[in-house]
Coordinates of C-alpha atoms and ligand atoms in Angstrom, one line a residue:
M1 CA 126.3 95.3 81.9
G2 CA 130.1 94.8 81.9
S3 CA 130.4 92.8 78.7
G4 CA 129.5 95.7 76.4
A5 CA 127.7 93.2 74.1
R6 CA 124.5 94.3 72.5
V7 CA 121.5 92.9 74.2
G8 CA 120.6 90.6 71.3
D9 CA 124.1 89.1 71.2
T10 CA 124.2 88.0 74.8
R11 CA 124.1 84.3 75.9
S12 CA 121.0 85.2 78.0
A13 CA 119.3 86.4 74.8
E14 CA 120.3 83.3 72.9
L15 CA 119.1 81.0 75.7
Y16 CA 115.8 83.0 75.8
R17 CA 115.3 82.5 72.1
R18 CA 115.6 78.7 72.6
A19 CA 113.6 78.8 75.9
V20 CA 110.5 80.4 74.4
K21 CA 110.2 77.5 72.0
V22 CA 110.1 74.9 74.7
L23 CA 108.9 76.7 77.9
P24 CA 105.8 79.0 77.9
G25 CA 107.2 82.5 78.1
G26 CA 110.6 81.0 78.3
V27 CA 110.4 80.4 82.1
N28 CA 109.0 78.0 84.6
S29 CA 107.4 80.6 86.9
P30 CA 106.1 83.9 85.5
V31 CA 107.9 86.6 87.5
R32 CA 111.2 85.3 86.2
A33 CA 110.4 86.7 82.8
M34 CA 111.1 90.3 83.8
R35 CA 108.3 91.5 81.4
A36 CA 107.0 93.9 84.0
I37 CA 110.2 95.9 83.9
G38 CA 110.4 95.8 80.1
R39 CA 113.3 93.5 79.5
D40 CA 114.1 89.8 78.8
P41 CA 115.1 87.4 81.5
I42 CA 118.6 87.0 82.8
F43 CA 119.9 83.4 82.7
V44 CA 121.9 82.5 85.7
D45 CA 125.2 80.6 85.6
H46 CA 126.0 80.3 89.3
A47 CA 125.9 82.2 92.6
H48 CA 127.8 82.4 95.9
G49 CA 126.8 84.1 99.1
A50 CA 124.9 87.3 98.0
E51 CA 126.3 87.5 94.5
L52 CA 124.9 86.0 91.4
V53 CA 126.7 85.6 88.1
D54 CA 124.8 85.4 84.8
V55 CA 125.7 83.3 81.7
D56 CA 127.4 86.4 80.2
G57 CA 129.7 86.8 83.3
N58 CA 127.9 89.8 84.7
V59 CA 128.0 89.9 88.5
Y60 CA 125.0 91.1 90.6
V61 CA 124.3 91.8 94.2
D62 CA 121.3 89.5 94.6
W63 CA 118.4 90.9 96.6
V64 CA 115.9 88.4 95.2
C65 CA 117.6 85.3 96.7
S66 CA 115.2 82.9 94.9
W67 CA 112.2 84.9 96.2
G68 CA 112.8 84.1 99.9
P69 CA 114.3 80.7 100.6
L70 CA 117.9 81.7 100.7
I71 CA 118.2 83.4 104.1
H72 CA 121.8 82.2 104.3
G73 CA 122.6 83.3 100.7
H74 CA 123.7 81.0 97.9
A75 CA 125.6 77.8 98.2
H76 CA 126.3 78.1 101.9
P77 CA 129.1 75.5 102.7
A78 CA 127.2 74.0 105.6
L79 CA 124.1 73.5 103.4
L80 CA 126.2 71.9 100.7
E81 CA 127.8 69.6 103.2
A82 CA 124.4 68.6 104.6
L83 CA 123.1 67.9 101.1
R84 CA 126.1 65.9 100.1
A85 CA 125.8 63.8 103.2
A86 CA 122.1 63.2 102.7
A87 CA 122.4 62.4 99.0
E88 CA 125.0 59.7 99.7
R89 CA 122.4 57.9 101.8
G90 CA 119.8 58.0 99.0
T91 CA 117.6 60.8 97.6
T92 CA 114.1 59.5 98.4
F93 CA 112.6 56.4 100.0
G94 CA 108.9 57.0 100.3
A95 CA 109.3 55.9 103.9
P96 CA 109.8 57.9 107.0
T97 CA 113.3 59.1 108.0
P98 CA 114.8 60.4 111.3
A99 CA 115.6 63.8 109.9
E100 CA 111.9 64.5 109.2
V101 CA 111.2 64.0 112.9
E102 CA 114.0 66.3 113.8
L103 CA 112.8 69.0 111.4
A104 CA 109.2 68.7 112.7
E105 CA 110.6 69.0 116.3
E106 CA 112.7 72.1 115.3
V107 CA 109.7 73.8 113.7
A108 CA 107.4 73.0 116.6
A109 CA 109.9 74.4 119.0
R110 CA 110.1 77.7 117.0
M111 CA 106.6 78.4 115.9
P112 CA 104.3 79.2 118.9
A113 CA 101.1 78.0 117.1
V114 CA 102.6 74.8 115.7
E115 CA 102.6 71.5 117.6
M116 CA 102.7 69.2 114.6
L117 CA 103.1 69.6 110.9
R118 CA 102.6 67.9 107.6
M119 CA 105.3 68.5 105.0
T120 CA 104.7 69.2 101.3
S121 CA 107.0 70.1 98.4
S122 CA 105.5 73.6 97.8
G123 CA 103.8 76.4 99.5
T124 CA 100.9 76.0 97.0
E125 CA 100.2 72.5 98.2
A126 CA 100.5 73.5 101.9
S127 CA 98.0 76.3 101.6
M128 CA 95.6 74.1 99.5
S129 CA 95.8 71.5 102.2
A130 CA 95.3 74.0 105.0
I131 CA 92.1 75.2 103.4
R132 CA 90.9 71.7 102.9
L133 CA 91.6 71.0 106.6
A134 CA 89.8 74.2 107.7
R135 CA 86.8 73.2 105.7
A136 CA 86.7 69.7 107.1
V137 CA 87.0 71.1 110.7
T138 CA 84.4 73.8 110.4
G139 CA 82.0 72.1 107.9
R140 CA 82.0 75.3 106.0
E141 CA 83.3 76.2 102.5
K142 CA 84.3 79.9 102.3
T143 CA 87.7 81.5 102.6
V144 CA 88.3 85.1 103.3
K145 CA 91.5 86.3 101.6
F146 CA 93.1 89.7 101.1
A147 CA 93.4 91.5 97.8
G148 CA 97.1 91.5 96.8
A149 CA 97.9 88.4 99.0
Y150 CA 99.4 85.4 97.3
H151 CA 99.0 81.8 98.6
G152 CA 100.3 79.8 95.7
H153 CA 98.4 79.0 92.5
V154 CA 95.5 77.2 94.2
D155 CA 92.3 77.5 92.1
G156 CA 90.2 79.2 94.7
L157 CA 93.0 81.5 96.0
L158 CA 94.0 83.2 92.7
A159 CA 91.3 85.9 93.0
E160 CA 93.0 89.3 93.1
A161 CA 96.2 87.6 94.1
G162 CA 99.5 89.4 94.4
S163 CA 102.9 88.2 93.2
G164 CA 103.0 87.2 89.5
L165 CA 99.3 87.8 88.9
A166 CA 99.7 91.4 90.1
T167 CA 102.9 91.8 88.1
Q168 CA 101.1 90.5 84.9
G169 CA 97.9 92.3 85.6
I170 CA 95.8 89.1 85.8
P171 CA 92.9 89.7 88.2
A172 CA 91.6 86.2 88.0
S173 CA 92.9 83.2 86.0
P174 CA 90.8 81.5 83.3
G175 CA 90.5 77.9 84.0
V176 CA 89.4 78.4 87.6
P177 CA 85.9 76.9 88.1
A178 CA 83.2 79.4 89.0
A179 CA 82.5 77.4 92.2
A180 CA 86.1 77.7 93.3
A181 CA 86.1 81.4 92.8
A182 CA 82.8 81.8 94.5
A183 CA 84.2 80.1 97.6
T184 CA 86.6 82.9 98.1
V185 CA 85.7 86.3 99.6
V186 CA 88.3 88.9 98.8
V187 CA 88.6 91.9 101.2
P188 CA 91.1 94.8 101.3
W189 CA 94.2 94.3 103.5
N190 CA 94.3 96.5 106.6
D191 CA 90.5 97.1 106.5
P192 CA 89.1 95.8 109.8
E193 CA 85.4 96.6 109.0
A194 CA 85.6 94.7 105.7
V195 CA 86.8 91.6 107.5
S196 CA 84.0 91.9 110.1
R197 CA 81.4 92.4 107.4
A198 CA 82.7 89.4 105.3
A199 CA 82.7 87.1 108.4
A200 CA 79.2 88.2 109.3
E201 CA 77.8 87.8 105.8
H202 CA 79.4 84.4 104.8
D203 CA 79.8 81.0 106.2
V204 CA 83.5 81.3 106.6
A205 CA 85.8 78.3 107.2
A206 CA 89.0 80.2 107.2
I207 CA 90.4 83.7 107.3
L208 CA 93.7 83.4 105.4
A209 CA 96.3 86.1 105.7
E210 CA 100.0 86.7 105.1
P211 CA 100.6 88.3 108.5
Y212 CA 103.1 90.7 106.8
A213 CA 101.7 90.9 103.3
A214 CA 104.7 90.6 101.0
N215 CA 103.4 89.7 97.6
M216 CA 102.1 93.2 96.8
G217 CA 105.4 94.6 97.9
L218 CA 105.8 94.6 101.6
V219 CA 102.7 95.9 103.4
P220 CA 102.8 95.3 107.2
P221 CA 99.7 95.0 109.2
R222 CA 98.5 98.4 110.7
G223 CA 98.0 98.7 114.4
E224 CA 96.0 95.9 115.9
F225 CA 94.9 94.4 112.5
L226 CA 96.1 90.9 113.2
D227 CA 94.5 90.9 116.6
H228 CA 91.3 91.9 114.9
L229 CA 91.5 88.9 112.6
R230 CA 92.0 86.6 115.6
A231 CA 88.9 88.2 117.3
V232 CA 86.7 87.9 114.2
A233 CA 87.7 84.3 113.6
D234 CA 86.8 83.4 117.2
E235 CA 83.6 85.3 117.1
H236 CA 82.4 83.5 114.0
G237 CA 83.9 80.1 114.6
A238 CA 86.2 80.3 111.6
L239 CA 89.9 79.2 111.6
L240 CA 92.6 81.9 111.4
V241 CA 95.3 80.7 108.9
F242 CA 98.6 82.5 108.7
D243 CA 100.5 82.0 105.5
E244 CA 104.0 82.4 106.8
V245 CA 105.7 81.0 103.7
I246 CA 107.6 84.3 103.5
T247 CA 107.6 85.5 107.1
G248 CA 108.2 82.1 108.8
F249 CA 111.8 81.8 110.2
R250 CA 112.5 85.2 108.6
V251 CA 111.0 88.2 110.4
A252 CA 111.7 86.3 113.7
R253 CA 112.7 82.9 115.0
G254 CA 109.1 81.9 115.3
G255 CA 107.8 84.0 112.3
A256 CA 105.2 86.8 112.4
Q257 CA 103.1 85.0 114.9
E258 CA 105.9 85.4 117.4
L259 CA 106.8 88.9 116.3
C260 CA 103.2 90.1 116.6
D261 CA 102.1 87.8 119.4
V262 CA 99.0 86.7 117.5
L263 CA 98.4 82.9 117.3
P264 CA 96.7 81.5 114.2
D265 CA 94.9 78.1 114.2
L266 CA 96.9 76.9 111.2
T267 CA 100.2 78.0 109.8
V268 CA 101.4 77.6 106.3
M269 CA 105.2 77.5 105.9
G270 CA 107.7 77.2 103.0
K271 CA 110.6 79.0 101.4
V272 CA 113.2 79.3 104.3
L273 CA 111.9 75.9 105.6
G274 CA 113.4 74.1 102.7
G275 CA 116.8 75.9 102.8
G276 CA 116.7 76.4 99.0
L277 CA 115.2 73.0 98.2
P278 CA 111.5 72.2 97.7
A279 CA 109.9 71.9 101.1
A280 CA 106.9 73.5 102.7
A281 CA 104.4 72.5 105.4
L282 CA 101.2 73.2 107.2
G283 CA 101.1 73.1 111.0
G284 CA 98.9 73.6 114.0
P285 CA 97.8 72.0 117.2
H286 CA 97.3 68.3 117.6
A287 CA 93.5 68.6 117.7
L288 CA 93.4 70.1 114.2
M289 CA 96.4 68.4 112.6
E290 CA 95.3 64.9 113.6
R291 CA 92.3 65.2 111.3
L292 CA 94.9 64.6 108.5
A293 CA 95.2 61.1 107.1
P294 CA 96.3 58.6 108.3
A295 CA 95.6 59.9 111.8
G296 CA 92.3 61.2 110.6
D297 CA 90.0 61.4 107.6
V298 CA 91.2 64.5 105.6
Y299 CA 93.3 63.3 102.7
Q300 CA 96.7 64.8 102.0
A301 CA 99.7 63.1 100.4
G302 CA 102.9 63.6 98.4
T303 CA 105.5 61.3 96.7
L304 CA 108.4 63.6 97.6
S305 CA 106.9 65.2 100.8
G306 CA 109.6 65.3 103.5
N307 CA 112.2 64.5 100.8
P308 CA 115.5 63.7 102.5
L309 CA 117.5 66.3 100.6
A310 CA 115.0 69.1 101.3
V311 CA 114.7 68.1 104.9
A312 CA 118.5 68.0 105.4
A313 CA 118.8 71.5 103.8
G314 CA 115.9 72.9 105.9
L315 CA 117.1 71.5 109.2
T316 CA 120.6 72.8 108.6
A317 CA 119.2 76.2 107.6
L318 CA 117.0 76.5 110.6
R319 CA 119.8 75.4 113.1
M320 CA 122.0 78.2 111.9
L321 CA 119.2 80.8 112.6
D322 CA 119.9 81.9 116.1
D323 CA 119.4 85.2 117.9
V324 CA 122.7 86.6 116.5
A325 CA 121.6 85.7 113.0
Y326 CA 118.2 87.5 113.4
A327 CA 119.9 90.6 114.9
R328 CA 122.3 90.7 111.9
L329 CA 119.5 90.2 109.3
A330 CA 117.5 93.0 110.9
A331 CA 120.6 95.3 111.0
T332 CA 121.3 94.6 107.3
T333 CA 117.7 95.3 106.4
N334 CA 117.8 98.6 108.3
E335 CA 121.1 99.6 106.7
L336 CA 119.7 98.9 103.2
A337 CA 116.4 100.8 104.0
D338 CA 118.3 103.8 105.3
G339 CA 120.6 103.8 102.3
L340 CA 117.8 103.5 99.8
R341 CA 115.9 106.4 101.5
S342 CA 118.9 108.6 101.2
A343 CA 119.6 107.5 97.6
A344 CA 116.1 108.5 96.7
G345 CA 116.5 112.0 98.0
A346 CA 113.5 114.0 96.8
H347 CA 112.0 111.3 94.7
P348 CA 108.5 110.4 95.9
V349 CA 109.1 106.8 97.2
Q350 CA 108.2 104.9 100.3
V351 CA 110.8 102.5 101.7
V352 CA 109.1 99.9 103.9
G353 CA 111.0 97.4 105.9
A354 CA 110.5 94.5 108.3
P355 CA 113.4 92.2 109.5
G356 CA 114.6 90.4 106.4
L357 CA 112.1 92.1 104.1
L358 CA 111.9 95.4 102.2
T359 CA 110.1 97.2 99.5
L360 CA 110.7 100.5 97.8
F361 CA 107.3 101.8 96.5
F362 CA 107.2 104.5 93.8
S363 CA 104.5 106.3 95.6
A364 CA 104.2 109.7 97.2
E365 CA 101.7 108.2 99.7
P366 CA 102.3 105.5 102.3
V367 CA 101.0 102.1 101.0
H368 CA 98.5 100.3 103.2
D369 CA 96.8 97.9 100.8
Y370 CA 96.7 96.5 97.3
A371 CA 95.0 99.6 95.8
G372 CA 97.9 101.7 97.2
A373 CA 100.5 99.3 95.8
A374 CA 98.7 99.1 92.4
A375 CA 98.6 103.0 92.2
C376 CA 102.5 103.1 92.3
D377 CA 104.4 104.5 89.3
L378 CA 105.1 101.1 87.8
Q379 CA 106.9 102.6 84.8
A380 CA 109.3 104.4 87.1
Y381 CA 109.9 101.3 89.1
G382 CA 110.7 99.4 85.9
A383 CA 113.1 102.0 84.6
W384 CA 114.8 102.2 88.0
C385 CA 115.0 98.5 88.3
R386 CA 116.6 98.2 84.8
G387 CA 119.0 100.9 85.9
L388 CA 120.0 98.8 89.0
L389 CA 120.5 95.6 86.8
A390 CA 122.7 97.6 84.5
R391 CA 124.8 98.5 87.5
G392 CA 125.1 95.0 89.0
V393 CA 122.2 95.0 91.4
Y394 CA 119.5 92.4 91.0
A395 CA 116.4 93.8 92.7
P396 CA 113.0 92.1 92.3
P397 CA 111.8 92.8 88.7
S398 CA 108.3 93.8 89.9
Q399 CA 107.0 96.5 92.2
F400 CA 104.8 93.7 93.8
E401 CA 107.6 91.6 95.1
A402 CA 109.7 92.1 98.3
W403 CA 113.5 92.4 98.5
F404 CA 115.0 89.5 100.5
P405 CA 118.1 90.6 102.4
S406 CA 120.1 87.5 103.6
L407 CA 122.8 86.7 106.1
A408 CA 125.3 86.7 103.2
H409 CA 124.8 90.4 102.5
T410 CA 127.4 92.7 104.0
S411 CA 127.8 96.4 104.4
E412 CA 129.8 96.4 101.2
H413 CA 126.9 94.9 99.3
V414 CA 124.6 97.5 100.8
A415 CA 127.0 100.3 99.8
R416 CA 127.3 99.0 96.2
T417 CA 123.5 98.8 96.1
V418 CA 123.0 102.3 97.4
E419 CA 125.5 103.8 94.9
A420 CA 123.7 102.0 92.0
A421 CA 120.3 103.1 93.4
Q422 CA 121.5 106.7 93.5
A423 CA 122.7 106.6 89.9
A424 CA 119.5 104.9 88.8
F425 CA 117.4 107.6 90.4
R426 CA 119.5 110.3 88.7
E427 CA 119.0 108.5 85.4
L428 CA 115.2 108.8 86.0
D429 CA 115.5 112.6 86.1
R430 CA 116.9 112.8 82.6
Ligands
LIG501 C1 105.7 81.8 97.6 C2 104.5 81.8 98.3 C3 103.6 80.8 98.3 C4 103.7 79.6 97.3 O1 104.8 78.8 97.6 P1 105.3 77.9 96.4 O2 106.4 77.1 97.0 O3 105.8 78.9 95.3 O4 104.1 77.1 95.9 C5 102.5 80.8 99.2 N1 102.3 81.8 100.0 C6 103.2 82.8 100.1 C7 103.0 83.9 101.1 C8 104.3 82.9 99.2 O5 105.1 83.9 99.2

């Protein structure tokens, strides 16, 4: 940290002392607290492009990018202009607007399995509603989910969830009714037999998967695993639901379903979809989506759903995502992955990448599931991550979260990161 101030004297520390009195844990979402890496949170003042500036004036290369939404980096001029223009026309009406239709058309044109969508304000709402719809359509109640996957803080989907629960070591949250927990069958990721068994033994409404699991760190599907999910769902009359909140509009123009050529019945979207504002959606074919009210009988609603500011940001963000952008994002991710591998040298780590996503696991073995991710040297990750922060690199403060390269990251940002990573690895040796 450039300021040279003692930790307790920083403005971040002062704000944290005030925050813990009025916000549980001092934050509005658990992973922000940085407890997993043994330090207090950093309060942000502002950010531009790929760089974030904290309230003490420290500058960081930001690889968290708000945990996924900021594929164009912070405060992109085109997004700010779209927001300004939308805000001047009014911030919410509770009535339909032209831009919602345009955004829905844009998404339907991109995502192979999406003909129509229902917008929400968060990924949590979208996955909750997707499960309700799957239950209504199938007349069944159970959901198969994968250990280490995260689908928002929906009661029934918190069992062995990744993201903040993995980070905090919370296997299941108190306050979830037993019936909600019992409606979820948790199986290991990348274990085809376990999926077959679960579908045979239970009345399954939905098999719910992050097609590239990215909330236990990034753990791509192995071999034909996604095809297997499709086949099992078909065999047992369950719906296949892809949670593409992270992968959608990131790993490819049409998400993981396009990249892997496996079509789900329902798709959950969020993060990039809102261009940095609160927007998410569930989507699918007409036959399923028209079960939603008011076209059908499955209730789903939201005061701020399809909010004009969020829709303007999302539409602008998506329209800037052309083939050139995706090629550049993939190249940046590869450059970062190669750099981190060389920085690690002989340290036992695994650098895993997909276009626009990356994780560095502190593990001597390749990681294929949540057990593998949980077996990583979390202490070493924490120390290394603190070392990065001290050198101006803001990496996810948890082994269970992915890095989010953006279109604002340049080779210079990668070089700064690799240099800091090398120094942080050397520090681990001492
Ligand atoms: C972030 C996330 C969610 C939840 O979205 P929120 O907008 O935080 O409610 C759901 N699924 C996945 C895969 C996510 O990464």
